[in-house]
Tab-separated table of C-alpha atoms and ligand atoms in Angstrom:
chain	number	residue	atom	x	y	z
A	1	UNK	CA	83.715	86.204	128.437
A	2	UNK	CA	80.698	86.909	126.033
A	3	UNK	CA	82.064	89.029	123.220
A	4	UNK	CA	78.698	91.618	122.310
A	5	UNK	CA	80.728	92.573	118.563
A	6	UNK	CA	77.505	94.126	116.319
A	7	UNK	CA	78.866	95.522	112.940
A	8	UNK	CA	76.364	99.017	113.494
A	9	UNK	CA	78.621	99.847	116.566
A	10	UNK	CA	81.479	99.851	113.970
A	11	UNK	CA	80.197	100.844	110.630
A	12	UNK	CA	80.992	104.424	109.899
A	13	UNK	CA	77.659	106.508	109.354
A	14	UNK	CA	78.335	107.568	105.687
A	15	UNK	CA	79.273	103.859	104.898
A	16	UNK	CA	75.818	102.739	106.378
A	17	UNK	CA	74.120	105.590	104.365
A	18	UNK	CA	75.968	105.071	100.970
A	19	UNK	CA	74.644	103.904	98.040
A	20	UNK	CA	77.174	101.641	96.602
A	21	UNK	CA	78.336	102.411	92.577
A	22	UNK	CA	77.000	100.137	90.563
A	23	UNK	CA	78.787	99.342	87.167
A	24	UNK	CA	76.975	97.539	84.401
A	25	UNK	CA	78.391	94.406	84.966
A	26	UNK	CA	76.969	94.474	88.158
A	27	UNK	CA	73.470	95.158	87.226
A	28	UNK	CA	73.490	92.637	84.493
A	29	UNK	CA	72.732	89.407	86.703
A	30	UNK	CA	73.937	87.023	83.674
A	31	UNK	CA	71.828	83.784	82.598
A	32	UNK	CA	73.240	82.201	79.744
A	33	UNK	CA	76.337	84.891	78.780
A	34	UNK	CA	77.290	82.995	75.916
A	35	UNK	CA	74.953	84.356	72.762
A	36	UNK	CA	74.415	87.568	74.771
A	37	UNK	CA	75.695	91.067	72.913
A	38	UNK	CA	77.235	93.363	75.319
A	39	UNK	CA	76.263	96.821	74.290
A	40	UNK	CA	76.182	98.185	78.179
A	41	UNK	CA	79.353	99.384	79.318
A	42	UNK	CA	80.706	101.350	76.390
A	43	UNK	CA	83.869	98.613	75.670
A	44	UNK	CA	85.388	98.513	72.726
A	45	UNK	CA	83.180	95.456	71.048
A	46	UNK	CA	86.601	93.642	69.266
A	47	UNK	CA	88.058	91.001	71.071
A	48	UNK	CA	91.654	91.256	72.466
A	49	UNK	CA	90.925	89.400	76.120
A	50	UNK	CA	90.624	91.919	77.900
A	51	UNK	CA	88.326	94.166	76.310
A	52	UNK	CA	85.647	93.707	78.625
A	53	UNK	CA	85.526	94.492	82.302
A	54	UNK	CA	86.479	92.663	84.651
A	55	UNK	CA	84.053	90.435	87.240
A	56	UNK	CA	83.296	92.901	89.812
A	57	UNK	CA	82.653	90.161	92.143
A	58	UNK	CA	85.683	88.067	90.302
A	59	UNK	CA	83.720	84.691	91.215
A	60	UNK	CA	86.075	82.470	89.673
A	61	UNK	CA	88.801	83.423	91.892
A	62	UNK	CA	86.619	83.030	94.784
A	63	UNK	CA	85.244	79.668	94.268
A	64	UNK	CA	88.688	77.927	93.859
A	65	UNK	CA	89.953	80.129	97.211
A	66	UNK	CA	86.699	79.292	98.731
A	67	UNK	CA	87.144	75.426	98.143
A	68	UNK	CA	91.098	75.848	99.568
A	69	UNK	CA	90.285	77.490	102.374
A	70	UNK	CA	86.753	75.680	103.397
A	71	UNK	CA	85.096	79.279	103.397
A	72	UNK	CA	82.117	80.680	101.709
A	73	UNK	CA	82.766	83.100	98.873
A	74	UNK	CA	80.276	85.511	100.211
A	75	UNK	CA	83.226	85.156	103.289
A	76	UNK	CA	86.353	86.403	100.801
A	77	UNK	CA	87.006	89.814	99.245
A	78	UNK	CA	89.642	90.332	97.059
A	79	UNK	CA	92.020	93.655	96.705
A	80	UNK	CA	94.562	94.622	94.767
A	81	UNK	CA	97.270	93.753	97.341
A	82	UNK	CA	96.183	93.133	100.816
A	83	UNK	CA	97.226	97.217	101.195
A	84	UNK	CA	94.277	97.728	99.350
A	85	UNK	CA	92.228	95.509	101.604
A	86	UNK	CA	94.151	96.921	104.876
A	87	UNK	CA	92.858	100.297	103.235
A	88	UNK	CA	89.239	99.190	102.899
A	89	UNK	CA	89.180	98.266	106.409
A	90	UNK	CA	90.316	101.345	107.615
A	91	UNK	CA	87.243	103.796	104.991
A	92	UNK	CA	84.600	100.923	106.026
A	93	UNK	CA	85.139	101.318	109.338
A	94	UNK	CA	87.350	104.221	110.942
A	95	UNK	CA	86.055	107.741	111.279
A	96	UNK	CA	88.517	109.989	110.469
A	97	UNK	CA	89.706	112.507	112.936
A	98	UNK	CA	87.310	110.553	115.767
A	99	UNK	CA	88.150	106.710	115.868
A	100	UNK	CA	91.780	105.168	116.556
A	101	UNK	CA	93.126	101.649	115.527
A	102	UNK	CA	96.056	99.899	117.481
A	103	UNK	CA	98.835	98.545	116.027
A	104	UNK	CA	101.706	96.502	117.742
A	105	UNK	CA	105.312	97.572	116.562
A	106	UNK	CA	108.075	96.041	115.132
A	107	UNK	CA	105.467	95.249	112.669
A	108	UNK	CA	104.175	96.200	109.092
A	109	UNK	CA	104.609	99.073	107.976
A	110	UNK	CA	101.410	99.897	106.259
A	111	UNK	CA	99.290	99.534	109.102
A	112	UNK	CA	100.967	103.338	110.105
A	113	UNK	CA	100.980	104.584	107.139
A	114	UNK	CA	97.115	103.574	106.299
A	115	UNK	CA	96.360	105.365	109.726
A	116	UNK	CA	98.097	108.511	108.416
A	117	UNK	CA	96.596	108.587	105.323
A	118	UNK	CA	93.043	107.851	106.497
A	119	UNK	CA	93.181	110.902	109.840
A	120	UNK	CA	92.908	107.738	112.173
A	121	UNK	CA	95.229	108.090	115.107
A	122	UNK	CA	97.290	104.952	115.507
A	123	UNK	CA	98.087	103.649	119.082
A	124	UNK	CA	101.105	102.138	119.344
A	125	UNK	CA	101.849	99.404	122.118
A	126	UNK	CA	104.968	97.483	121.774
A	127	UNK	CA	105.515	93.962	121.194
A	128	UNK	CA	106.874	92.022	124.369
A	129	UNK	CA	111.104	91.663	123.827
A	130	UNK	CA	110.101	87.987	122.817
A	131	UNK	CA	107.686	89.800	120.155
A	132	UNK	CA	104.977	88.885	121.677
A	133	UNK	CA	101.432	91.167	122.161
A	134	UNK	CA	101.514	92.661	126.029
A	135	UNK	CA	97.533	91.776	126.062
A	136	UNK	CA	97.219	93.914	129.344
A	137	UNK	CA	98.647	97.140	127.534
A	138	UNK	CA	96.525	96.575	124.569
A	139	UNK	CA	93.090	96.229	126.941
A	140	UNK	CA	94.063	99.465	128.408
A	141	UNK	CA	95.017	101.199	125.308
A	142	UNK	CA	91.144	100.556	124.284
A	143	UNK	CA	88.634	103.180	124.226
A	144	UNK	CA	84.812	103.691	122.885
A	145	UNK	CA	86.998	104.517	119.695
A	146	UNK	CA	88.991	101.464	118.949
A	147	UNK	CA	87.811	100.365	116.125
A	148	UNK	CA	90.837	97.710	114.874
A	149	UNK	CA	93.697	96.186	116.705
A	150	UNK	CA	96.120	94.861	113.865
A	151	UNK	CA	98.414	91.608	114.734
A	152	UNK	CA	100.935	90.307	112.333
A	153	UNK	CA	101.000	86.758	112.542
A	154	UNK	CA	103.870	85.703	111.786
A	155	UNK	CA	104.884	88.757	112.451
A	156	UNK	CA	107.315	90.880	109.577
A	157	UNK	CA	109.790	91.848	110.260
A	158	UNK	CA	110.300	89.449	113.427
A	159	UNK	CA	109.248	86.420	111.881
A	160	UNK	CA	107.762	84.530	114.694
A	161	UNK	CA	104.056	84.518	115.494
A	162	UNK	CA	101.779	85.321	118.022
A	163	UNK	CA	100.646	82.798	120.815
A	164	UNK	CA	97.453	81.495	120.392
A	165	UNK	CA	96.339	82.423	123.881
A	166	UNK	CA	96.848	86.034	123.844
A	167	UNK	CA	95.174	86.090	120.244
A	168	UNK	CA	91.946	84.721	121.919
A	169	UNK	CA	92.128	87.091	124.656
A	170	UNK	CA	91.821	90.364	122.320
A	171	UNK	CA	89.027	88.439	120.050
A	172	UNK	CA	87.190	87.625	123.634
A	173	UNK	CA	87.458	90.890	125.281
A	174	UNK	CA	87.457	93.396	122.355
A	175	UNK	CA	84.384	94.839	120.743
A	176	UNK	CA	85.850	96.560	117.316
A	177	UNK	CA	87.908	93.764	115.165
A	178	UNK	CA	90.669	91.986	115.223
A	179	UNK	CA	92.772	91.915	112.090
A	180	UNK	CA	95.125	89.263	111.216
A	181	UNK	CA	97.438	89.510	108.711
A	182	UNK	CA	98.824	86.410	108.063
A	183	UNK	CA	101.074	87.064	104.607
A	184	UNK	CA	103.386	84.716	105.789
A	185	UNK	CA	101.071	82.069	106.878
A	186	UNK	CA	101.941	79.404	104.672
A	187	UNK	CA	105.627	79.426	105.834
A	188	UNK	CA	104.448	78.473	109.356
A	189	UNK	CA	103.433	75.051	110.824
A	190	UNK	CA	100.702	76.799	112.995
A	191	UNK	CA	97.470	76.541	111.216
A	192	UNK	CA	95.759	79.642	109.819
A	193	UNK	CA	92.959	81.199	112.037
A	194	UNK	CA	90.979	80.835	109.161
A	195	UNK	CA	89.583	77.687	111.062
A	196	UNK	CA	88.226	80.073	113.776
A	197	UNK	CA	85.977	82.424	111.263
A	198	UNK	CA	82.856	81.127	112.501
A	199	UNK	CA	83.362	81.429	115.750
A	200	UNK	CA	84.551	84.860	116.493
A	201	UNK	CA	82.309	87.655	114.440
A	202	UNK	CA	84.939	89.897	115.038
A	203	UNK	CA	87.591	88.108	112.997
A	204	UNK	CA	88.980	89.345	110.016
A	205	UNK	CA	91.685	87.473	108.224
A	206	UNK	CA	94.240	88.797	105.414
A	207	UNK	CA	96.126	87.066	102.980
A	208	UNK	CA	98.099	87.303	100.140
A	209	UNK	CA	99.334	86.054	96.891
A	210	UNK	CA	102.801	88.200	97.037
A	211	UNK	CA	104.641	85.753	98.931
A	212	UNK	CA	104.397	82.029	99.481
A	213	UNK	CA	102.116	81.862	96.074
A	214	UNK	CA	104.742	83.674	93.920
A	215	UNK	CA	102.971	86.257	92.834
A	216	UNK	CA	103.824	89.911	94.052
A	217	UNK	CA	103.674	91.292	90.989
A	218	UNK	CA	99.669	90.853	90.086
A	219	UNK	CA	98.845	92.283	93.007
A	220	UNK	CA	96.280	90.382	94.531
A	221	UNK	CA	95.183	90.638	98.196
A	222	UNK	CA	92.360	88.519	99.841
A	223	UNK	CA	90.497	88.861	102.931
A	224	UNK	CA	88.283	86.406	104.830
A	225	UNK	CA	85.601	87.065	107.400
A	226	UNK	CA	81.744	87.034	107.943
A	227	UNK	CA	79.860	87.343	105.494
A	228	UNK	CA	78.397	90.358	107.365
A	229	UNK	CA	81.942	92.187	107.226
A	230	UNK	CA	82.043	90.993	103.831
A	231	UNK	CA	79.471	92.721	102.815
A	232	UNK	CA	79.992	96.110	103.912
A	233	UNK	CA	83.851	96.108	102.195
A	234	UNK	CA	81.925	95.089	99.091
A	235	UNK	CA	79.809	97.845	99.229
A	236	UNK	CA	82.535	100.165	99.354
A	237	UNK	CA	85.557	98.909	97.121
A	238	UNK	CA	86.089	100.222	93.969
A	239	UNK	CA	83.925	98.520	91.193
A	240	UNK	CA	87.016	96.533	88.901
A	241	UNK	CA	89.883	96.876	91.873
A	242	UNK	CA	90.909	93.464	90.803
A	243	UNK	CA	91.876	93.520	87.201
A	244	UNK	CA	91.362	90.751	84.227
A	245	UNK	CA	95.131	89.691	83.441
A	246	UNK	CA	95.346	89.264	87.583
A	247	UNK	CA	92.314	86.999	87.781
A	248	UNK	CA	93.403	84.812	85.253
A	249	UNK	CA	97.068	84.475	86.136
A	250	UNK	CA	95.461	83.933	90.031
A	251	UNK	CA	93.314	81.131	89.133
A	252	UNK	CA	95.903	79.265	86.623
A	253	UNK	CA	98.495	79.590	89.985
A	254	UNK	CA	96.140	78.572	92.919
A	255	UNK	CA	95.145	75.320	90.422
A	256	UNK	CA	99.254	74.605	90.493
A	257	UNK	CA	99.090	73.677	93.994
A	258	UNK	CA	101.806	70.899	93.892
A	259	UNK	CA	103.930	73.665	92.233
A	260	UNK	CA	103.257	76.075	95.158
A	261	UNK	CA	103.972	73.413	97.939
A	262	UNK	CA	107.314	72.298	96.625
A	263	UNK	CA	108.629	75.786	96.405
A	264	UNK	CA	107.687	76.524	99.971
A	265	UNK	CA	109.557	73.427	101.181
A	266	UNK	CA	112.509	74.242	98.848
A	267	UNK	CA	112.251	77.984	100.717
A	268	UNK	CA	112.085	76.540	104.422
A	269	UNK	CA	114.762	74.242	103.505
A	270	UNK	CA	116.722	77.155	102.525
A	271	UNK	CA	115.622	79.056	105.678
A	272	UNK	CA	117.379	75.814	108.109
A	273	UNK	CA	120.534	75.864	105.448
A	274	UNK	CA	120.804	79.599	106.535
A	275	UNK	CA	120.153	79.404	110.104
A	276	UNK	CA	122.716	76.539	110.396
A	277	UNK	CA	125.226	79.046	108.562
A	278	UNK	CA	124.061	82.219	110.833
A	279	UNK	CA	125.260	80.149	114.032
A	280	UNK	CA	128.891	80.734	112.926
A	281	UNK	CA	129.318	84.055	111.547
A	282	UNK	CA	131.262	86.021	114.214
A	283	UNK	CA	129.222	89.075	113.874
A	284	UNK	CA	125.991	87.713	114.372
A	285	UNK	CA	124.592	88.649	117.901
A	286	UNK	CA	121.695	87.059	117.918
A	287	UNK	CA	119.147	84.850	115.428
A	288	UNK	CA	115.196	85.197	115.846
A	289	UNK	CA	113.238	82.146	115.361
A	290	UNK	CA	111.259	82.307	112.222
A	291	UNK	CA	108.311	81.100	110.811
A	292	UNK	CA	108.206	83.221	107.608
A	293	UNK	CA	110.092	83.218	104.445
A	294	UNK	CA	112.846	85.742	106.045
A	295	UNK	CA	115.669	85.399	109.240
A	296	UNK	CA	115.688	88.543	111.510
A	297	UNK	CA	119.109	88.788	113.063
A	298	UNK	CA	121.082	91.039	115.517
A	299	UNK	CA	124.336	92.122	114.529
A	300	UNK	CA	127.363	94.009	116.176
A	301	UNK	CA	126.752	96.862	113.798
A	302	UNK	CA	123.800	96.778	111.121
A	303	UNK	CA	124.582	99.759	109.164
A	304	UNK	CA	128.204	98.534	108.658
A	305	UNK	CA	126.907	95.330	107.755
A	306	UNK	CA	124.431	96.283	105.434
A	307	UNK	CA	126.897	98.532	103.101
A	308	UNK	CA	129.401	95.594	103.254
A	309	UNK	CA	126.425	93.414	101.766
A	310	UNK	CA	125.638	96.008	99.233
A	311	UNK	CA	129.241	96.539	98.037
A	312	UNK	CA	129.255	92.671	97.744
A	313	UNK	CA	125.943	92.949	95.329
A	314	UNK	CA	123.639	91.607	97.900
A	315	UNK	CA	120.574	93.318	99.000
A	316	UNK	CA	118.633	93.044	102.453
A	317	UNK	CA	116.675	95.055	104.943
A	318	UNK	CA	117.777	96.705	107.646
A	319	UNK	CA	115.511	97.395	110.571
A	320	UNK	CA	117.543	99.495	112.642
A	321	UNK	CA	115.426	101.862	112.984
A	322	UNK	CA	112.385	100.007	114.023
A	323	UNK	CA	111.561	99.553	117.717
A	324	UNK	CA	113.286	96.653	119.593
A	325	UNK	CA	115.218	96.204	116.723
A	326	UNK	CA	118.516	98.018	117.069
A	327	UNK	CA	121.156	96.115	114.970
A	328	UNK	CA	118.780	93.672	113.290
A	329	UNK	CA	118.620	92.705	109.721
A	330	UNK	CA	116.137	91.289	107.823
A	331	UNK	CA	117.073	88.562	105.295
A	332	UNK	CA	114.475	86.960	102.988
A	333	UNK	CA	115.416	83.187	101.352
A	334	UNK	CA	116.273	83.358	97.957
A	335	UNK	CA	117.188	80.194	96.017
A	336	UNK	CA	119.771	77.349	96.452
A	337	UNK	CA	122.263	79.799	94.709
A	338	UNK	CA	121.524	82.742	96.213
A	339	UNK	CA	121.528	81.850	99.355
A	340	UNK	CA	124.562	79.756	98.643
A	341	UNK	CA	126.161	82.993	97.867
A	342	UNK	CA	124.946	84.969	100.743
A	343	UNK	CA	126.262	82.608	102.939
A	344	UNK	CA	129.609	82.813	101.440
A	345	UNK	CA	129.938	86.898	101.727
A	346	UNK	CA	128.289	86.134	105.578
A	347	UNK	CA	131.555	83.759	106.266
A	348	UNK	CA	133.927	86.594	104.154
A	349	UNK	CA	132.960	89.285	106.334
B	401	PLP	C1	104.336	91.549	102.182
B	401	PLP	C2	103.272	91.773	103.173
B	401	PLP	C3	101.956	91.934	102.770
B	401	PLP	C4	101.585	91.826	101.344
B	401	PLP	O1	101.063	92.941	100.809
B	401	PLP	P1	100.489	92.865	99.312
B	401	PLP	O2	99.935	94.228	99.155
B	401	PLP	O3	99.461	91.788	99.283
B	401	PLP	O4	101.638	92.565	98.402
B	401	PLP	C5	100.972	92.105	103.730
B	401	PLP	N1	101.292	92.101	105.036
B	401	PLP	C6	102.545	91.927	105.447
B	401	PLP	C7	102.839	91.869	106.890
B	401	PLP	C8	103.579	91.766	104.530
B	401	PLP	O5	104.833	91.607	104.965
């Protein structure tokens, strides 16, 4: 089926209308910057690194993503955590009080919360009990006012991700987009829909350098889709949302790439040692497959569980609460010695 996605049937009026901000380092379209004197954005004029804005546009970042991830940079933006990207989605494109997203629990928890905050009502439709996206209940969950169906893939807190048929299905048949947030991407051996940006309009990917790349604390979100999308985000994201120290620590990591590989492998070796481990501890119910830096499991009591891991110093999630999840815990892979230990108290218990 012919998908007819145009970006005006989605664009929120005031977002079309808007006149974007526009700082002084985004007027200034620099030539040679080097024996230029910057007396236009009322900085400080001593040097200290980071007495000067920011790049709005932080184009240094972008060209080393967009050589990584064989995309354009006019096909990245870049937040300050993929919650502020999630959140850019939702003003660029949701009109409060009118339009409605759908979101696919167990799942992320910002995708609710980002509803909430922006007056978008949020319909739910359960994952499958394999975790998988009931593409029937989702079609029929649609109306004029879907504007974004979120998938997880791989999924948090279930850790597996979702099959490639029933992705294509929602980017075929639906007409607002489809968001995929792939945090954990780089933990998986299923390759990124990244290589499917050009052919679905409708596509919008999100990333993240919190996890796999070892850096949660800069904060530093990225997002990948046309350039068309791109643009409109641009147009409404807060002029220096990615700060100086956090470009330069990003590009001096994503150039470390060897680094980054060989701590993923030491992770998803970690992940096996654990699951191996799991397999024998009397309590444990049930072990979801995993394709993420974590191990959901199902346990004969998860609150009792939890404490005893607490009281032994260890901390993990416990998902409980969440839908389909009733007596699961989440564990994420530490190191060698951590997890050495955690599988210790496991076998204590
Ligand atoms: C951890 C996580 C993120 C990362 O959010 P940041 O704001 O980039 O740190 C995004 N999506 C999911 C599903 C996550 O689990």
């Amino acid at each position: 089926m012919e998908n007819s996605f145009d970006i005006n049937n989605i664009v929120r009026e005031n977002v079309k209308l808007m006149k974007p901000y526009s700082s002084a380092r985004d007027e200034f379209e620099d030539f040679d910057t080097a024996d230029m004197i910057f007396l236009d954005a009322n900085e400080n004029p001593f040097q200290n690194g980071v007495n000067r804005y920011p790049d709005p546009q932080q184009g240094n970042v972008k060209v080393v993503l967009a050589k990584q991830k064989n995309v354009k940079s006019n096909q990245i933006l870049l937040g300050n955590g993929s919650d502020e990207v999630l959140d850019l989605i939702f003003r660029a494109f949701c009109e409060p009080k009118v339009d409605n997203v759908i979101t696919l629990p167990p799942t992320y928890g910002m995708y609710g919360v980002l509803a909430n905050l922006n007056a978008v009502e949020n319909r739910e439709v359960l994952l499958s009990t394999d975790f998988q996206p009931q593409v029937d209940q989702i079609v029929e969950a649609v109306d004029d006012n879907t504007k974004i169906i979120f998938l997880c893939s791989p999924n948090n807190p279930t850790g597996n991700s979702f099959s490639e048929e029933s992705v294509v299905k929602l980017l075929h048949n639906f007409k607002g987009l489809v968001v995929i947030d792939e945090a954990y991407i780089d933990f998986s051996e299923k390759e990124s829909w990244l290589a499917k940006l050009n052919e679905y309009p409708n596509l919008v990917i999100t990333q993240t350098l919190s996890k796999a790349y070892g850096l949660a604390g800069i904060r530093l979100g990225t997002c990948y889709a046309s350039a068309t999308i791109i643009a409109v985000l641009n147009k409404i994201k807060p002029p220096y949302n990615v700060n100086e120290l956090t470009q330069l620590r990003a590009l001096e990591r994503l150039k470390d790439t060897d680094k980054i590989k060989s701590e993923i492998v030491s992770i998803i070796a970690q992940r096996d040692e654990l699951l191996k481990v799991l397999i024998e501890v009397n309590f444990v119910e049930k072990i979801y497959p995993t394709e993420a830096n974590f191990i959901l499991i199902k346990v004969d009591d998860a609150n009792k569980r939890y404490n005893e891991l607490i009281s032994k110093g260890i901390v993990i999630r416990n998902r409980t609460t969440q839908p389909l999840c009733e007596n699961t815990l989440r564990l994420t892979i530490g190191t060698e010695q951590e997890n050495k230990k955690l599988m210790e108290v496991l076998k204590q218990l």
